[in-house]
Amino acid sequence: MATGQRGADYRGFLLLSILLGTGWEAWAEKIHYSVFEETDKGSFVGNITKDLGLLPRELAERGVRIISKGKTQLFSLNSRSGSLVTAGRIDREELCSQSPQCLISFNILIEDKMNLYTIEVEIMDVNDNAPRFLTEEINVKIMENAVPGMRFPLTEATDSDVGTNSLQKYQLSPNRHFSLVVQSGDDGTKYPELVLEKALDREEEGVHHLVLTAYDGGDPPRSGTASIRVTVVDVNDHTPVFSLPRYQVTVPENVPVGTRLLTVNAVDLDEGVNGEVTYSFRKITPELLQIFHLSSVTGELSTLKGLDYEESSFYELEVQAQDGAGSLTKTKVLVTILDVNDNAPEVTVTSVSNPVPEDTPPGTVVALFYLQDKDSGKNGEVSCSFSEKLPFKLERSIDNYYRLATAQNLDREKMSMYNITLKATDGGIPPLSTECHISIHVSDTNDNPPTFSASSYTIHIPENNPRGASIFSVTAQDPDSDKNAQVTYALAEDTIQGTPVSSYISINSDTGVLYALGSFDYEQFRNLQLRVTARDSGDPPLSSNVSLNLFVLDQNDNAPEILYPALPTDGSTGVELAPRSAEPGYLVTKVVAVDKDSGPNAWLSYRLLKASEPGLFSVGLHTGEVRTARALLDRDALKQSLVVAVQDHGQPPLSATVTLTVAVANSIPDVLADLGSIRTPSEPDDSDITLYLVVAVATVSCVFLVFVTVLLALRLWRWHKSHRLPASGGGLEDVPASHFVGLDGVQAFLQTYSHEVSLTSDSRKSHIIFPQPNYVDTLISQASCEKSDSLLTSIDFQECKGEAPSVQSGEPEAPLLAQPQRAFRRALSPPYPLYRFFQAKEESIRELELASKTIWSQEYPQHGASS
């Protein structure tokens, strides 16, 4: 059976507490339950969840538990029903002895909020104990001359129950000589007394046997019995008399074992055996018999074991003195125990929040502990403190509970664990203290983003790096712990020249190592800007960025590239002209080269590697200008071959060479006269098989070329016959050889001159390009034909000299190709270069036909190429 006392005052106080914002600790003292002792385990005590405003499931979710001040857990929580139940059988007499009210106080803690609630349970008595006498037999000695009406005290019975269940009455067995009277003391104790109703006669009956029965008020009532043995003795004139009606003594609890506390003294005026007095305890419990000892002869009261104020601060003993005749008297001995400071404070940690998140706001309770001191008064007053300068504070809670709360914000990165030493000190003299150590671990929250050691990094990587090579490593530090400190790396989305940066660089997401996905080319791009993002694994994750400037370092991987003179695509060599009248230092030509590299790798120097006639020409070291080193002599060969090397300053250096052919002559006719002697040196390693193949191909080509040439000449002759155009005079001027070079066998003059001529020294392949119409007139006069440096001499020099018809000034002259048959026949006969060209290869025939059509359409656009 259990009852919950919750009235209107309780509800009003609860509502007021909520409205005023007060804590539950104030009204938690009002929660009161009651339960009978000896109930079965699990018996209902009270609906604790309802009284605390919780739901049954919240008992486990919020960590609701009982904190008991004693060693024995008397109650427990039923998490299914949310009720307070008994943890076992409860014996009220063991807990509270003879106390009229037995209250068990304990606390209930809600772990998540560190809130305490005080619960009081009253243990109600049941009639589970019967009255019990100290001894089974009571001996009483009465003189035979005792007058009726005399009273003789008897040993009373005890009952551990209280209230109506305690001892209520005594009953004496029926007899002729005695009756029973019950006296009540100040504390309500009932003392039985035997009353003599009829005079005794020792000779008639020396011993009387009676039965004394004690009853309690339970339902049904319980009883206990003791036998009374009354012995009739001879006449005794006096009874013992104590010197004091009540003995009192006060001793400290720390007196040694065996210490004499006091001496009781009774005097009997009789002589002999009737005057000998013995002392004994009249009313005492077995527990007290183990603490105190009474000398039956001397009456000295001493201790059998150490006294403990905390167990009992006061003892009431009843001592009786009896003479030899059996007469006795009684007195009370009161022993008061004084407290000494012999108990150090006790610190009981009831709850610790471990770990504590570092973002916990100030004022959050992280630990709850209970202080107690078994001493009393000043000796039991306990104070608590901790000396370290820590971000915590102590707050007093209900009863002797203290709360350890945060005083300021915590930072796990500065301190991840606090070892707090609590010191509890009592008020005794000297004071006693106890230390208790509490370890508070601070758990990490993701409050720190990853940080790089620098805001930006500069990376230098040489070009032509191996693919997949590691080029750099970035590391971000996160002072957090566990997952909050696990950093992953990624490249920010970006593009370089329209291509995602991830096409060039990759990064290991775990280590932050950057890898080149390809080989970098300094000539393609020289700078690469990246952004690396470091992100932790917290929730939510934090990140930071860092800029990377990647500079590609130039390597000497590009040889110099010669721009001028350009190498012909057909393998021929360009010809430069140097007049024999040139003075030393005359600029023949200039070699122009570039290098795609940069810095020293692009610094170029020129030198003359090889010359057919050493000492005749020189090359500028830094300019590449080819100049005459001395005056040209008549004995100097017409054809001069120069090999110019261009070298950069890289390590190792790279170089390129170009072969120049310089024609030494004062005019173009001189060049044409000896053109046959200008040949490209044959390769010394040409084999006989190559020669046979060349001859075979040349023979077939000549046969086919003759046919095509005749056909072309006929068509030109027919067109010339039907279309004669007026000719305008115009002569060719001497042209410096430096203004034309060989390019694919034909290279044009610079536009500052009026004609274009290109000659090569390659006898196997020679091209002739006729002048563009914007440079010269269509027809040529006899006078211009007679000029020694005319371009026409390269085609039919002798023909123009002896066979050209004379014309009058201002009259139209014959077209340039008036007699194409004769011109081509002349060109096809040895030793002219055109003859050697036709022997080169068969495909040159098609090139000649195409070139002829192109020349014709350019010279005479009004007639069309089909004519």
XYZ file of N, CA and C in Angstrom, residues 208-316:
327
model
N 7.023 -19.770 45.015
C 5.783 -19.588 44.241
C 6.157 -19.408 42.756
N 5.440 -20.075 41.839
C 5.696 -19.973 40.385
C 4.516 -19.276 39.713
N 4.842 -18.204 39.026
C 3.837 -17.402 38.322
C 4.248 -17.244 36.860
N 3.304 -16.783 36.032
C 3.555 -16.521 34.590
C 3.088 -15.105 34.286
N 4.022 -14.330 33.723
C 3.712 -12.960 33.318
C 3.624 -12.911 31.795
N 2.524 -12.367 31.273
C 2.295 -12.289 29.816
C 2.165 -10.831 29.419
N 2.910 -10.468 28.315
C 2.849 -9.097 27.774
C 2.139 -9.139 26.419
N 1.212 -8.179 26.188
C 0.430 -8.119 24.950
C 0.658 -6.769 24.254
N 0.688 -6.812 22.899
C 0.716 -5.550 22.136
C -0.698 -5.260 21.656
N -0.842 -4.137 20.878
C -2.169 -3.722 20.431
C -2.441 -4.019 18.977
N -1.651 -4.927 18.389
C -1.854 -5.232 16.990
C -3.128 -6.002 16.739
N -3.427 -6.194 15.454
C -4.602 -6.931 15.057
C -4.199 -7.988 14.037
N -4.104 -9.221 14.434
C -4.350 -9.727 15.797
C -3.203 -9.376 16.720
N -3.460 -9.371 18.037
C -2.398 -8.999 18.986
C -1.370 -10.115 19.125
N -0.136 -9.681 19.432
C 0.947 -10.621 19.694
C 1.304 -10.541 21.170
N 1.929 -11.635 21.705
C 2.240 -11.661 23.142
C 3.541 -12.375 23.396
N 4.099 -12.099 24.581
C 5.297 -12.763 25.031
C 5.179 -13.078 26.516
N 5.808 -14.163 26.952
C 5.656 -14.587 28.353
C 7.003 -14.767 29.028
N 6.967 -14.666 30.349
C 8.135 -14.936 31.188
C 7.642 -15.568 32.489
N 8.376 -16.509 33.000
C 7.998 -17.155 34.264
C 8.586 -16.380 35.439
N 7.824 -16.303 36.535
C 8.256 -15.581 37.735
C 8.437 -16.621 38.846
N 9.620 -16.570 39.422
C 9.909 -17.490 40.543
C 10.061 -16.651 41.810
N 9.092 -16.768 42.718
C 9.078 -16.009 43.968
C 9.571 -16.917 45.088
N 10.681 -16.453 45.715
C 11.277 -17.225 46.816
C 11.014 -16.492 48.129
N 10.488 -17.238 49.126
C 10.199 -16.655 50.434
C 11.431 -16.857 51.316
N 11.965 -15.762 51.820
C 13.194 -15.810 52.618
C 12.887 -15.345 54.037
N 13.969 -15.500 54.907
C 13.820 -15.078 56.272
C 13.669 -13.566 56.367
N 13.515 -13.144 57.581
C 13.245 -11.724 57.810
C 14.486 -10.900 57.452
N 14.314 -9.828 56.733
C 15.374 -8.881 56.351
C 14.862 -7.496 56.690
N 15.638 -6.835 57.582
C 15.107 -5.570 58.072
C 15.240 -4.417 57.091
N 16.327 -4.453 56.286
C 16.594 -3.300 55.399
C 16.757 -3.750 53.953
N 16.504 -2.814 53.080
C 16.720 -3.034 51.633
C 17.854 -2.100 51.180
N 18.540 -2.458 50.109
C 19.619 -1.573 49.618
C 19.071 -0.214 49.184
N 19.907 0.799 49.363
C 19.527 2.170 48.991
C 20.701 2.791 48.218
N 20.419 3.290 46.938
C 21.463 3.948 46.123
C 21.762 5.322 46.677
N 22.990 5.689 46.492
C 23.428 7.004 46.983
C 22.799 8.148 46.204
N 22.450 7.897 44.939
C 21.827 8.920 44.100
C 20.581 8.340 43.441
N 19.561 9.140 43.326
C 18.365 8.620 42.655
C 18.602 8.405 41.150
N 19.565 9.131 40.553
C 19.876 9.001 39.114
C 21.339 9.360 38.910
N 22.010 8.539 38.159
C 23.428 8.781 37.853
C 23.570 9.286 36.401
N 24.384 10.279 36.263
C 24.633 10.849 34.925
C 26.125 10.996 34.699
N 26.539 10.782 33.454
C 27.934 10.953 33.089
C 28.000 11.411 31.629
N 28.955 12.280 31.351
C 29.190 12.766 29.982
C 30.632 12.474 29.620
N 30.822 11.772 28.490
C 32.165 11.382 28.066
C 32.325 11.650 26.575
N 33.534 11.969 26.172
C 33.761 12.110 24.725
C 33.748 10.740 24.058
N 33.452 10.775 22.804
C 33.295 9.511 22.086
C 34.624 8.792 21.868
N 35.705 9.493 22.034
C 36.993 8.870 21.739
C 37.704 8.332 22.981
N 36.927 8.056 24.051
C 37.557 7.485 25.241
C 38.059 6.088 24.920
N 39.166 5.680 25.542
C 39.689 4.344 25.247
C 38.763 3.242 25.772
N 38.899 2.103 25.178
C 38.117 0.945 25.600
C 38.546 0.560 27.021
N 37.576 0.244 27.877
C 37.856 -0.125 29.268
C 37.851 1.044 30.215
N 37.570 2.240 29.741
C 37.534 3.423 30.595
C 36.358 3.321 31.573
N 36.643 3.622 32.870
C 35.571 3.649 33.869
C 34.774 4.932 33.696
N 33.484 4.738 33.536
C 32.625 5.896 33.323
C 32.107 6.430 34.660
N 31.624 5.561 35.518
C 31.109 5.964 36.829
C 30.976 4.703 37.691
N 30.642 4.961 38.989
C 30.423 3.851 39.929
C 29.113 4.085 40.664
N 28.225 3.107 40.587
C 26.974 3.194 41.348
C 27.209 2.572 42.728
N 26.517 3.112 43.695
C 26.754 2.643 45.062
C 25.409 2.550 45.815
N 25.175 1.370 46.362
C 23.966 1.148 47.181
C 24.393 0.615 48.551
N 23.674 1.025 49.614
C 24.024 0.661 51.002
C 22.854 -0.124 51.594
N 23.221 -1.240 52.241
C 22.244 -2.051 52.959
C 22.710 -2.117 54.419
N 21.873 -1.700 55.371
C 22.256 -1.587 56.766
C 22.236 -2.919 57.490
N 21.754 -3.925 56.818
C 21.767 -5.231 57.469
C 23.199 -5.740 57.577
N 23.327 -6.705 58.445
C 24.633 -7.311 58.643
C 24.639 -8.716 58.068
N 25.852 -9.098 57.824
C 25.981 -10.466 57.320
C 25.566 -10.553 55.867
N 25.006 -11.693 55.534
C 24.604 -11.941 54.148
C 23.537 -10.976 53.716
N 22.669 -10.591 54.584
C 21.586 -9.676 54.204
C 22.109 -8.285 53.852
N 23.313 -7.983 54.276
C 23.860 -6.663 53.961
C 24.773 -6.645 52.750
N 25.017 -7.802 52.154
C 25.866 -7.845 50.950
C 25.039 -7.459 49.716
N 25.513 -6.443 49.009
C 24.775 -5.891 47.849
C 25.488 -6.293 46.555
N 24.723 -6.728 45.580
C 25.232 -7.026 44.216
C 24.510 -6.136 43.208
N 25.243 -5.803 42.126
C 24.704 -4.881 41.105
C 24.524 -5.641 39.783
N 23.503 -5.238 39.086
C 23.233 -5.844 37.778
C 22.343 -4.905 36.949
N 22.395 -5.134 35.600
C 21.525 -4.360 34.703
C 20.118 -4.906 34.832
N 19.191 -4.018 34.971
C 17.802 -4.430 35.094
C 17.120 -4.419 33.734
N 17.292 -3.399 32.999
C 16.642 -3.263 31.687
C 17.707 -2.874 30.686
N 18.073 -3.794 29.782
C 19.144 -3.538 28.821
C 18.948 -4.424 27.600
N 19.397 -3.936 26.467
C 19.292 -4.702 25.217
C 20.595 -5.458 24.988
N 20.539 -6.481 24.152
C 21.784 -7.213 23.864
C 22.867 -6.333 23.263
N 22.461 -5.310 22.490
C 23.461 -4.418 21.894
C 24.207 -3.652 22.970
N 23.457 -3.211 24.028
C 24.118 -2.445 25.086
C 25.027 -3.326 25.944
N 24.681 -4.611 26.034
C 25.542 -5.513 26.800
C 26.909 -5.675 26.150
N 27.001 -5.358 24.823
C 28.283 -5.444 24.134
C 29.074 -4.149 24.256
N 28.432 -3.084 24.738
C 29.108 -1.782 24.838
C 29.533 -1.509 26.292
N 28.682 -1.826 27.259
C 28.949 -1.451 28.657
C 29.105 -2.715 29.515
N 29.878 -2.516 30.587
C 30.093 -3.594 31.563
C 29.889 -3.021 32.959
N 29.097 -3.756 33.796
C 28.816 -3.334 35.166
C 29.357 -4.391 36.129
N 30.244 -3.923 36.983
C 30.813 -4.835 37.982
C 29.758 -5.139 39.042
N 29.477 -6.409 39.237
C 28.436 -6.795 40.201
C 28.859 -6.552 41.640
N 30.133 -6.404 41.887
C 30.632 -6.224 43.256
C 30.862 -4.758 43.551
N 31.592 -4.085 42.641
C 31.970 -2.690 42.904
C 30.975 -1.693 42.348
N 30.201 -2.107 41.342
C 29.249 -1.174 40.720
C 29.892 -0.246 39.703
N 31.140 -0.556 39.265
C 31.806 0.281 38.265
C 31.217 0.011 36.875
N 30.913 1.111 36.181
C 30.415 1.028 34.787
C 31.549 1.418 33.850
N 31.924 0.513 32.965
C 33.043 0.757 32.035
C 32.619 0.377 30.599
N 33.500 0.706 29.668
C 33.210 0.438 28.249
C 33.879 -0.854 27.829
N 33.132 -1.596 26.980
C 33.691 -2.817 26.401
C 34.242 -2.584 25.000
N 33.802 -1.519 24.338
C 34.311 -1.152 22.997
C 34.173 0.348 22.824
N 34.728 0.841 21.753
C 34.738 2.278 21.533
C 33.348 2.846 21.340
N 33.156 4.031 21.891
C 31.894 4.733 21.737
C 31.904 5.510 20.420
N 30.751 5.648 19.860
C 30.640 6.365 18.577
C 29.439 7.287 18.657
N 29.751 8.555 18.672
C 28.682 9.555 18.753
C 27.737 9.439 17.565
N 28.309 9.064 16.401
C 27.493 9.018 15.202
C 26.476 7.870 15.253
N 26.773 6.836 16.055
C 25.821 5.741 16.205
C 24.764 6.073 17.265
N 25.218 6.627 18.375
C 24.275 7.025 19.412
C 24.954 8.042 20.309
N 24.229 9.101 20.578
C 24.796 10.158 21.419
C 24.306 10.080 22.863
N 23.429 9.124 23.155
C 22.877 9.059 24.521
C 22.447 7.619 24.802
N 22.759 7.190 26.029
C 22.358 5.862 26.483
C 21.667 5.990 27.842
N 20.577 5.278 28.025
C 19.866 5.227 29.306
C 19.878 3.774 29.795
